[in-house]
Tab-separated table of C-alpha atoms in Angstrom:
chain	number	residue	atom	x	y	z
A	1	MET	CA	-96.066	-21.571	40.462
A	2	THR	CA	-95.689	-19.663	37.296
A	3	ALA	CA	-92.143	-18.537	36.231
A	4	PRO	CA	-91.706	-14.777	35.920
A	5	LEU	CA	-91.985	-13.361	32.475
A	6	THR	CA	-89.059	-11.453	30.968
A	7	THR	CA	-89.478	-8.550	28.653
A	8	THR	CA	-87.367	-8.643	25.548
A	9	ASN	CA	-86.713	-6.016	22.882
A	10	PRO	CA	-86.798	-7.678	19.528
A	11	GLY	CA	-84.543	-4.972	18.028
A	12	ALA	CA	-81.786	-5.191	20.638
A	13	PRO	CA	-78.716	-7.310	19.989
A	14	GLU	CA	-78.143	-10.439	21.892
A	15	PRO	CA	-75.778	-10.168	24.800
A	16	GLY	CA	-72.134	-10.559	23.724
A	17	LEU	CA	-72.850	-9.685	20.081
A	18	ALA	CA	-71.897	-6.519	18.372
A	19	ALA	CA	-74.758	-4.194	17.579
A	20	GLY	CA	-76.104	-4.569	14.069
A	21	THR	CA	-73.755	-7.476	13.227
A	22	GLY	CA	-74.880	-10.441	15.192
A	23	ALA	CA	-71.163	-11.360	15.758
A	24	ALA	CA	-68.569	-10.755	18.457
A	25	PRO	CA	-66.190	-7.754	17.829
A	26	ALA	CA	-62.854	-8.706	16.193
A	27	PRO	CA	-59.843	-8.398	18.471
A	28	THR	CA	-57.490	-5.510	17.788
A	29	THR	CA	-53.959	-6.633	16.708
A	30	PRO	CA	-50.737	-4.610	16.216
A	31	GLY	CA	-50.919	-5.320	12.493
A	32	GLY	CA	-54.468	-4.157	12.406
A	33	ARG	CA	-53.662	-0.965	14.258
A	34	PHE	CA	-50.738	-0.320	11.869
A	35	SER	CA	-52.937	-0.860	8.811
A	36	ALA	CA	-55.624	1.345	10.289
A	37	GLY	CA	-53.030	4.030	10.960
A	38	LEU	CA	-51.794	3.961	7.386
A	39	ALA	CA	-55.350	4.462	6.201
A	40	THR	CA	-55.207	7.986	7.616
A	41	THR	CA	-53.169	10.913	6.375
A	42	PRO	CA	-51.449	11.488	9.777
A	43	GLY	CA	-50.382	7.839	9.802
A	44	ARG	CA	-48.927	8.110	6.350
A	45	LEU	CA	-47.146	11.336	7.292
A	46	ALA	CA	-45.634	9.587	10.319
A	47	LEU	CA	-44.395	6.755	8.100
A	48	ALA	CA	-42.983	9.227	5.590
A	49	THR	CA	-41.227	11.021	8.442
A	50	THR	CA	-39.632	7.762	9.546
A	51	VAL	CA	-38.477	6.990	6.013
A	52	ALA	CA	-36.979	10.467	5.587
A	53	VAL	CA	-35.133	10.349	8.921
A	54	VAL	CA	-33.831	6.819	8.316
A	55	ALA	CA	-32.695	7.803	4.813
A	56	CYS	CA	-30.729	10.738	6.215
A	57	LEU	CA	-29.140	8.638	8.947
A	58	LEU	CA	-28.400	5.837	6.497
A	59	LEU	CA	-26.536	8.204	4.224
A	60	GLY	CA	-24.598	9.658	7.125
A	61	VAL	CA	-23.598	6.275	8.529
A	62	THR	CA	-22.767	4.630	5.205
A	63	GLY	CA	-20.860	7.706	4.044
A	64	PHE	CA	-18.891	7.664	7.258
A	65	LEU	CA	-18.158	3.938	7.043
A	66	ALA	CA	-17.141	4.197	3.384
A	67	GLY	CA	-14.834	7.164	3.910
A	68	ASN	CA	-13.404	5.939	7.188
A	69	GLY	CA	-12.865	2.418	5.875
A	70	GLN	CA	-11.157	3.640	2.750
A	71	SER	CA	-8.987	6.014	4.766
A	72	ALA	CA	-7.822	3.121	6.949
A	73	ALA	CA	-7.071	0.986	3.862
A	74	LEU	CA	-5.078	3.815	2.292
A	75	ARG	CA	-3.110	4.289	5.513
A	76	ASP	CA	-2.391	0.559	5.613
A	77	ALA	CA	-1.260	0.634	1.992
A	78	GLN	CA	0.957	3.602	2.747
A	79	GLY	CA	2.534	1.884	5.762
A	80	ASP	CA	3.014	-1.472	4.046
A	81	ALA	CA	4.476	0.189	0.955
A	82	ALA	CA	6.964	2.010	3.180
A	83	GLN	CA	7.771	-1.313	4.865
A	84	LEU	CA	8.396	-2.933	1.478
A	85	VAL	CA	10.648	-0.123	0.319
A	86	GLY	CA	12.537	-0.300	3.614
A	87	THR	CA	12.980	-4.052	3.211
A	88	GLN	CA	14.323	-3.604	-0.297
A	89	GLU	CA	16.663	-0.865	0.895
A	90	LEU	CA	17.936	-3.255	3.563
A	91	ARG	CA	18.702	-5.766	0.841
A	92	ASN	CA	20.413	-3.081	-1.233
A	93	ASP	CA	22.576	-2.023	1.707
A	94	LEU	CA	23.728	-5.594	2.258
A	95	VAL	CA	24.545	-6.358	-1.383
A	96	SER	CA	26.240	-2.948	-1.608
A	97	ALA	CA	28.414	-3.814	1.386
A	98	ASP	CA	29.260	-7.142	-0.218
A	99	ALA	CA	30.072	-5.531	-3.573
A	100	THR	CA	32.369	-3.038	-1.854
A	101	ALA	CA	34.091	-5.748	0.175
A	102	THR	CA	34.746	-7.968	-2.842
A	103	ASN	CA	35.971	-5.058	-4.958
A	104	ALA	CA	38.287	-3.863	-2.174
A	105	PHE	CA	39.622	-7.412	-1.809
A	106	LEU	CA	41.029	-7.186	-5.333
A	107	VAL	CA	43.373	-4.404	-4.285
A	108	GLY	CA	45.234	-6.696	-1.904
A	109	GLY	CA	46.884	-5.672	1.339
A	110	LEU	CA	45.234	-2.736	3.084
A	111	GLU	CA	42.160	-1.701	1.123
A	112	PRO	CA	41.541	1.988	0.314
A	113	ALA	CA	40.035	4.022	3.148
A	114	GLU	CA	37.214	5.183	0.874
A	115	ALA	CA	36.175	1.596	0.133
A	116	ARG	CA	36.359	0.712	3.806
A	117	ASP	CA	34.115	3.667	4.702
A	118	ARG	CA	31.543	2.689	2.061
A	119	TYR	CA	31.475	-0.868	3.359
A	120	GLU	CA	31.048	0.184	6.976
A	121	ASN	CA	28.369	2.760	6.118
A	122	SER	CA	26.338	0.227	4.131
A	123	LEU	CA	26.634	-2.388	6.861
A	124	SER	CA	25.794	0.157	9.562
A	125	GLU	CA	22.673	1.340	7.704
A	126	ALA	CA	21.574	-2.260	7.301
A	127	ALA	CA	22.119	-2.998	10.988
A	128	GLN	CA	20.090	0.075	11.971
A	129	ALA	CA	17.265	-0.739	9.557
A	130	VAL	CA	16.623	-4.262	10.878
A	131	PRO	CA	15.223	-3.291	14.343
A	132	SER	CA	12.949	-0.585	12.940
A	133	LEU	CA	11.613	-2.892	10.238
A	134	ALA	CA	11.052	-5.644	12.813
A	135	ALA	CA	9.160	-3.198	15.049
A	136	THR	CA	6.765	-2.178	12.264
A	137	ALA	CA	6.368	-5.643	10.707
A	138	ARG	CA	2.701	-6.690	10.511
A	139	GLY	CA	3.041	-10.080	8.859
A	140	GLU	CA	3.133	-13.291	10.843
A	141	GLY	CA	6.712	-14.320	11.602
A	142	GLU	CA	8.278	-11.325	9.863
A	143	ALA	CA	9.756	-9.901	13.065
A	144	ALA	CA	11.376	-13.261	13.859
A	145	ASP	CA	12.719	-13.530	10.300
A	146	LEU	CA	14.255	-10.074	10.535
A	147	ALA	CA	15.813	-10.959	13.888
A	148	ALA	CA	17.408	-13.986	12.208
A	149	VAL	CA	18.696	-11.647	9.493
A	150	SER	CA	20.378	-9.521	12.137
A	151	ASP	CA	22.217	-12.539	13.558
A	152	ALA	CA	23.252	-13.722	10.080
A	153	VAL	CA	24.574	-10.272	9.180
A	154	GLN	CA	26.816	-10.344	12.222
A	155	ARG	CA	28.238	-13.702	11.098
A	156	TYR	CA	28.737	-12.308	7.621
A	157	ALA	CA	30.626	-9.311	8.985
A	158	GLY	CA	32.853	-11.629	11.019
A	159	LEU	CA	33.744	-13.692	7.935
A	160	VAL	CA	34.534	-10.529	5.975
A	161	GLU	CA	36.874	-9.373	8.733
A	162	SER	CA	38.646	-12.747	8.610
A	163	ALA	CA	38.989	-12.380	4.848
A	164	ARG	CA	40.424	-8.865	5.233
A	165	ALA	CA	42.899	-9.932	7.905
A	166	ASN	CA	44.236	-12.789	5.786
A	167	ASN	CA	44.267	-10.683	2.629
A	168	ARG	CA	46.382	-8.007	4.301
A	169	GLN	CA	48.983	-10.654	5.076
A	170	GLY	CA	48.805	-12.153	1.603
A	171	PHE	CA	47.313	-15.476	2.718
A	172	PRO	CA	45.275	-17.203	-0.034
A	173	VAL	CA	42.795	-18.436	2.562
A	174	GLY	CA	41.402	-14.900	2.616
A	175	ALA	CA	39.595	-15.599	-0.654
A	176	ALA	CA	37.984	-18.670	0.897
A	177	TYR	CA	36.689	-16.585	3.830
A	178	LEU	CA	35.313	-13.975	1.418
A	179	ASP	CA	33.657	-16.668	-0.663
A	180	GLN	CA	32.133	-18.163	2.484
A	181	ALA	CA	30.879	-14.756	3.622
A	182	SER	CA	29.277	-14.017	0.262
A	183	SER	CA	27.676	-17.468	0.147
A	184	ALA	CA	26.260	-17.007	3.657
A	185	LEU	CA	24.785	-13.684	2.586
A	186	ARG	CA	23.135	-15.157	-0.515
A	187	ASP	CA	22.067	-18.467	1.022
A	188	GLU	CA	20.840	-17.273	4.439
A	189	VAL	CA	20.244	-13.531	4.552
A	190	LEU	CA	18.948	-12.474	1.140
A	191	PRO	CA	16.399	-15.323	0.745
A	192	THR	CA	14.902	-14.435	4.139
A	193	ILE	CA	14.695	-10.763	3.197
A	194	ASP	CA	13.093	-11.727	-0.113
A	195	GLU	CA	10.448	-13.772	1.717
A	196	VAL	CA	9.624	-10.808	3.939
A	197	ALA	CA	9.457	-8.572	0.867
A	198	VAL	CA	7.070	-10.967	-0.897
A	199	SER	CA	4.690	-11.171	2.069
A	200	THR	CA	4.778	-7.392	2.462
A	201	SER	CA	4.086	-6.919	-1.240
A	202	GLN	CA	1.072	-9.224	-0.943
A	203	ARG	CA	-0.237	-7.075	1.928
A	204	VAL	CA	0.142	-3.950	-0.197
A	205	ASP	CA	-1.897	-5.607	-2.951
A	206	ALA	CA	-4.548	-6.604	-0.395
A	207	ASP	CA	-4.622	-3.047	0.977
A	208	MET	CA	-5.117	-1.646	-2.513
A	209	GLY	CA	-7.982	-4.102	-3.011
A	210	SER	CA	-9.610	-3.009	0.244
A	211	VAL	CA	-9.569	0.588	-0.966
A	212	SER	CA	-11.943	-0.292	-3.801
A	213	LEU	CA	-14.348	-2.216	-1.544
A	214	ALA	CA	-15.587	1.026	0.008
A	215	GLN	CA	-17.288	1.860	-3.286
A	216	ALA	CA	-19.946	-0.791	-2.621
A	217	LEU	CA	-21.339	1.326	0.233
A	218	LEU	CA	-22.046	4.150	-2.210
A	219	LEU	CA	-25.072	2.169	-3.396
A	220	LEU	CA	-26.651	2.767	0.013
A	221	VAL	CA	-25.823	6.457	-0.283
A	222	LEU	CA	-27.687	6.546	-3.598
A	223	LEU	CA	-30.592	4.605	-2.085
A	224	SER	CA	-30.858	7.191	0.692
A	225	LEU	CA	-31.079	10.042	-1.788
A	226	VAL	CA	-33.744	8.208	-3.789
A	227	ALA	CA	-35.787	7.483	-0.639
A	228	LEU	CA	-35.725	11.116	0.465
A	229	GLY	CA	-36.684	12.264	-3.025
A	230	ALA	CA	-39.615	9.830	-3.036
A	231	VAL	CA	-40.852	11.218	0.309
A	232	GLN	CA	-40.778	14.780	-1.018
A	233	LEU	CA	-42.601	13.801	-4.174
A	234	TRP	CA	-45.318	12.005	-2.192
A	235	LEU	CA	-45.682	14.929	0.208
A	236	ALA	CA	-45.979	17.456	-2.618
A	237	ARG	CA	-48.728	15.425	-4.273
A	238	ARG	CA	-50.520	14.789	-0.989
A	239	THR	CA	-50.490	18.329	0.337
A	240	HIS	CA	-50.335	20.174	-2.988
A	241	ARG	CA	-47.393	22.162	-1.641
A	242	VAL	CA	-44.194	22.140	-3.635
A	243	LEU	CA	-41.715	23.240	-0.987
A	244	ASN	CA	-41.201	21.922	2.513
A	245	THR	CA	-38.390	23.888	4.154
A	246	GLY	CA	-37.244	21.065	6.409
A	247	LEU	CA	-37.169	18.473	3.663
A	248	ALA	CA	-35.472	20.928	1.312
A	249	ALA	CA	-32.756	21.537	3.892
A	250	ALA	CA	-32.419	17.785	4.443
A	251	SER	CA	-32.122	17.254	0.691
A	252	VAL	CA	-29.351	19.826	0.427
A	253	ALA	CA	-27.528	18.273	3.389
A	254	LEU	CA	-27.810	14.770	1.940
A	255	LEU	CA	-26.814	15.889	-1.527
A	256	VAL	CA	-23.714	17.669	-0.231
A	257	GLY	CA	-22.822	14.764	2.064
A	258	GLY	CA	-23.387	12.242	-0.712
A	259	VAL	CA	-21.282	14.219	-3.167
A	260	PHE	CA	-18.445	14.594	-0.666
A	261	ALA	CA	-18.481	10.918	0.282
A	262	SER	CA	-18.786	9.694	-3.306
A	263	ALA	CA	-16.112	12.031	-4.634
A	264	ALA	CA	-13.702	11.082	-1.851
A	265	VAL	CA	-14.286	7.334	-2.166
A	266	LEU	CA	-14.180	7.249	-5.958
A	267	GLY	CA	-11.230	9.622	-5.969
A	268	GLY	CA	-9.407	7.548	-3.339
A	269	ASN	CA	-9.882	4.437	-5.418
A	270	GLY	CA	-8.534	6.259	-8.450
A	271	VAL	CA	-5.511	7.460	-6.482
A	272	ALA	CA	-4.803	3.955	-5.216
A	273	ARG	CA	-4.928	2.518	-8.723
A	274	SER	CA	-2.778	5.246	-10.242
A	275	VAL	CA	-0.224	4.996	-7.438
A	276	ALA	CA	-0.102	1.200	-7.692
A	277	SER	CA	0.601	1.311	-11.421
A	278	GLY	CA	2.696	4.487	-11.273
A	279	PRO	CA	5.132	5.687	-8.608
A	280	TYR	CA	4.770	2.624	-6.381
A	281	ALA	CA	5.465	0.251	-9.278
A	282	ALA	CA	8.399	2.424	-10.356
A	283	THR	CA	9.792	2.442	-6.821
A	284	VAL	CA	9.670	-1.327	-6.480
A	285	ALA	CA	11.091	-1.948	-9.952
A	286	THR	CA	13.935	0.554	-9.578
A	287	SER	CA	14.848	-0.728	-6.127
A	288	GLU	CA	14.929	-4.319	-7.360
A	289	ALA	CA	16.980	-3.272	-10.391
A	290	LEU	CA	19.486	-1.548	-8.133
A	291	SER	CA	19.774	-4.681	-6.010
A	292	LEU	CA	20.399	-6.861	-9.075
A	293	ALA	CA	22.962	-4.450	-10.497
A	294	THR	CA	24.787	-4.235	-7.167
A	295	ASP	CA	24.848	-8.000	-6.965
A	296	ALA	CA	26.278	-8.038	-10.488
A	297	LYS	CA	29.030	-5.707	-9.255
A	298	SER	CA	29.999	-8.363	-6.706
A	299	MET	CA	30.012	-11.005	-9.436
A	300	GLU	CA	32.346	-8.827	-11.505
A	301	SER	CA	34.859	-8.809	-8.650
A	302	PHE	CA	34.473	-12.527	-7.940
A	303	THR	CA	35.144	-13.306	-11.595
A	304	LEU	CA	38.542	-11.649	-11.207
A	305	ILE	CA	39.198	-13.120	-7.755
A	306	LYS	CA	38.771	-16.634	-9.169
A	307	ARG	CA	41.447	-15.888	-11.828
A	308	GLY	CA	40.335	-17.891	-14.811
A	309	SER	CA	37.718	-20.057	-13.142
A	310	GLY	CA	34.950	-17.513	-12.686
A	311	GLU	CA	32.719	-18.373	-15.628
A	312	GLU	CA	29.721	-19.010	-13.377
A	313	PHE	CA	30.152	-15.583	-11.805
A	314	GLU	CA	30.221	-13.936	-15.239
A	315	GLU	CA	27.037	-15.792	-16.149
A	316	SER	CA	25.449	-14.573	-12.923
A	317	TYR	CA	26.585	-11.043	-13.800
A	318	GLN	CA	24.914	-11.185	-17.199
A	319	THR	CA	21.699	-12.602	-15.725
A	320	SER	CA	21.537	-9.889	-13.068
A	321	VAL	CA	22.229	-7.046	-15.498
A	322	ALA	CA	19.594	-8.366	-17.907
A	323	GLY	CA	17.077	-8.489	-15.046
A	324	ALA	CA	18.005	-4.974	-13.935
A	325	ARG	CA	17.624	-3.688	-17.488
A	326	GLU	CA	14.147	-5.211	-17.748
A	327	LEU	CA	13.044	-3.802	-14.397
A	328	LEU	CA	14.244	-0.319	-15.301
A	329	GLY	CA	12.172	-0.604	-18.472
A	330	GLU	CA	9.126	-1.378	-16.321
A	331	ALA	CA	9.924	1.621	-14.136
A	332	GLU	CA	10.115	3.789	-17.255
A	333	GLN	CA	6.668	2.620	-18.335
A	334	ALA	CA	5.271	3.206	-14.833
A	335	THR	CA	6.428	6.819	-14.966
A	336	ALA	CA	4.737	7.347	-18.352
A	337	GLY	CA	8.007	7.152	-20.257
A	338	GLY	CA	9.488	10.210	-18.583
A	339	ASP	CA	13.178	10.978	-18.245
A	340	SER	CA	13.156	9.549	-14.701
A	341	GLY	CA	13.183	6.014	-16.119
A	342	ALA	CA	15.425	6.570	-19.158
A	343	GLU	CA	18.410	8.047	-17.320
A	344	PRO	CA	19.040	5.091	-14.970
A	345	VAL	CA	18.879	2.761	-17.985
A	346	ALA	CA	21.481	4.839	-19.811
A	347	LEU	CA	23.740	4.878	-16.761
A	348	LEU	CA	23.393	1.107	-16.374
A	349	GLU	CA	24.410	0.638	-20.012
A	350	ALA	CA	27.403	2.934	-19.514
A	351	TRP	CA	28.596	0.825	-16.580
A	352	ASP	CA	27.993	-2.399	-18.511
A	353	GLU	CA	30.240	-1.064	-21.291
A	354	LYS	CA	33.000	-0.546	-18.723
A	355	HIS	CA	32.486	-4.102	-17.537
A	356	THR	CA	32.926	-5.306	-21.110
A	357	GLU	CA	36.275	-3.516	-21.234
A	358	ILE	CA	37.321	-5.246	-17.986
A	359	ARG	CA	36.361	-8.627	-19.386
A	360	GLU	CA	38.281	-7.955	-22.598
A	361	LEU	CA	41.435	-7.228	-20.568
A	362	ASP	CA	41.032	-10.334	-18.411
A	363	ASP	CA	40.130	-12.616	-21.317
A	364	GLY	CA	43.102	-11.223	-23.222
A	365	GLY	CA	45.486	-12.322	-20.461
A	366	ASP	CA	45.954	-8.931	-18.793
A	367	TRP	CA	44.612	-9.846	-15.365
A	368	ASP	CA	46.486	-7.029	-13.634
A	369	GLY	CA	45.077	-4.517	-16.093
A	370	ALA	CA	41.576	-5.896	-15.538
A	371	VAL	CA	41.951	-5.606	-11.767
A	372	ALA	CA	43.255	-2.069	-12.096
A	373	ALA	CA	40.276	-1.142	-14.287
A	374	ALA	CA	37.821	-2.783	-11.861
A	375	THR	CA	39.245	-1.066	-8.774
A	376	SER	CA	39.970	2.353	-10.258
A	377	ARG	CA	37.978	5.288	-8.928
A	378	GLY	CA	38.835	7.696	-11.730
A	379	ASP	CA	36.204	9.805	-13.436
A	380	ASP	CA	36.122	7.506	-16.477
A	381	SER	CA	36.367	4.251	-14.519
A	382	ALA	CA	33.936	1.374	-14.087
A	383	GLY	CA	33.639	2.266	-10.420
A	384	ALA	CA	32.625	5.843	-11.233
A	385	ALA	CA	30.115	4.602	-13.810
A	386	PHE	CA	28.536	2.242	-11.297
A	387	THR	CA	28.445	4.940	-8.616
A	388	ALA	CA	26.657	7.282	-11.041
A	389	PHE	CA	24.066	4.602	-11.753
A	390	SER	CA	23.673	3.693	-8.070
A	391	ASP	CA	23.255	7.320	-6.968
A	392	ARG	CA	20.692	7.996	-9.675
A	393	ALA	CA	18.745	4.830	-8.872
A	394	HIS	CA	18.695	5.733	-5.165
A	395	ALA	CA	17.444	9.217	-6.057
A	396	GLU	CA	14.688	7.744	-8.225
A	397	VAL	CA	13.586	5.378	-5.468
A	398	GLU	CA	13.449	8.248	-3.004
A	399	ALA	CA	11.517	10.524	-5.384
A	400	THR	CA	8.955	7.967	-6.584
A	401	SER	CA	8.393	6.508	-3.118
A	402	LYS	CA	7.811	9.986	-1.678
A	403	ASP	CA	5.338	10.696	-4.458
A	404	ALA	CA	3.497	7.438	-3.740
A	405	PHE	CA	3.409	7.982	0.034
A	406	ASP	CA	2.280	11.611	-0.291
A	407	ARG	CA	-0.543	10.757	-2.687
A	408	LEU	CA	-1.792	7.864	-0.569
A	409	GLY	CA	-1.623	9.997	2.572
A	410	SER	CA	-3.473	12.878	0.927
A	411	ALA	CA	-6.215	10.563	-0.333
A	412	ALA	CA	-6.539	9.000	3.130
A	413	THR	CA	-6.953	12.423	4.733
A	414	THR	CA	-9.541	13.456	2.145
A	415	ALA	CA	-11.544	10.266	2.711
A	416	GLN	CA	-11.436	10.768	6.481
A	417	VAL	CA	-12.668	14.366	6.218
A	418	ALA	CA	-15.435	13.360	3.794
A	419	ALA	CA	-16.518	10.611	6.191
A	420	TRP	CA	-17.111	13.096	9.012
A	421	ILE	CA	-18.804	15.572	6.671
A	422	ALA	CA	-21.211	12.851	5.515
A	423	LEU	CA	-21.972	11.823	9.096
A	424	VAL	CA	-22.589	15.370	10.338
A	425	LEU	CA	-24.717	16.300	7.334
A	426	GLY	CA	-26.649	13.033	7.602
A	427	VAL	CA	-27.568	13.752	11.218
A	428	ALA	CA	-28.364	17.385	10.400
A	429	GLY	CA	-30.535	16.227	7.510
A	430	ALA	CA	-32.406	13.841	9.791
A	431	VAL	CA	-33.178	16.669	12.223
A	432	ALA	CA	-34.284	18.974	9.390
A	433	ALA	CA	-36.463	16.272	7.816
A	434	ALA	CA	-38.141	15.497	11.132
A	435	ALA	CA	-38.821	19.185	11.749
A	436	GLY	CA	-40.243	19.718	8.273
A	437	MET	CA	-42.549	16.709	8.470
A	438	ASN	CA	-43.643	17.688	11.960
A	439	VAL	CA	-45.062	20.920	10.551
A	440	ARG	CA	-47.373	18.908	8.308
A	441	LEU	CA	-48.328	16.541	11.120
A	442	LYS	CA	-49.420	19.468	13.314
A	443	GLU	CA	-51.981	20.423	10.704
A	444	TYR	CA	-53.897	17.236	11.532
A	445	ARG	CA	-53.859	17.579	15.312
């Protein structure tokens, strides 16, 4: 039986082969579809639209992160600087109380009511400052350290009261109690406060460093502007149309947002640097100088209390005054050599001259005259000279610290506002860019 014949068309492709190729059709892949899409003008327009929208959003987000991050760093610097100043003021209150107590001890019997009031006010301010400083402490262990300071201050106050009670009755043991109280203050309380101050100062430095880090994000802001400009240039060449309303609006939005964000971030960094080297540095230096000078005032009294055996206290006095003089010089430089730094230095020198007169009386054998000069509150006395210096130094600390806090706070607010402006304009630019590119895409549909 003969097999049936099949009719074939010599020109037809074999089954399973692509016509005219003699090979099976290549499978379609995502990469292939993407490449094929880019080969067409609508595909390229869609890609350009994506680039423009992403560029706008990138600027908005990076501008927001840069401004918001810098604002937070400035707020942290402001808070930690206030914490440091408060810690130094706590130290000043305590050494002031001690200086008043030792000076009043020289009078013998019942000390003057004015001296007693100054002592109690200084101790009361210190006692009130400890809980608030502990509540706002951010460093590890600082709250516990300040709590220990509170307990030690109470012991110090108890020893001072014992010294006063014995001194009123003329018992020599009163001097021993006063010496013990002062030693407890300098061996237990002040070193702990200094440790807290050091850790807080390190945080302020770290905060100031964080302020400058936000500038790195400005590179992305610049990249966004460049990307959007490249899209507009490509579109103008492709379509032979110079202006696209949507892209023009997006460009304006991005330019304004970029300028706001850049100006705020760069300006905030400049403020942080100028504050750190200016009013903040002056505040810290003046406060430390006041603390050293007040401690020297205590040493002046102890030199007389020891009656001929107080050489080490006089040496401590000279060391403290020299340190205070140097710090006030630094404060003068930080305030650009203005009168704010020169006047405290002059007042410190005036008090030191009065101290020299006291030492000349004591070294000349007139101990009673030296005590009278050290405890006098007359207008031309050593006490009045020290009060003038102390009041002026306190005023300088208050003025420079307020200047520093206000400038940091203003810069933080500006950075925060610029962050939201950048974000809003970035989103608005993305919408405008998408709308403008969509007009060109419709021409190919």
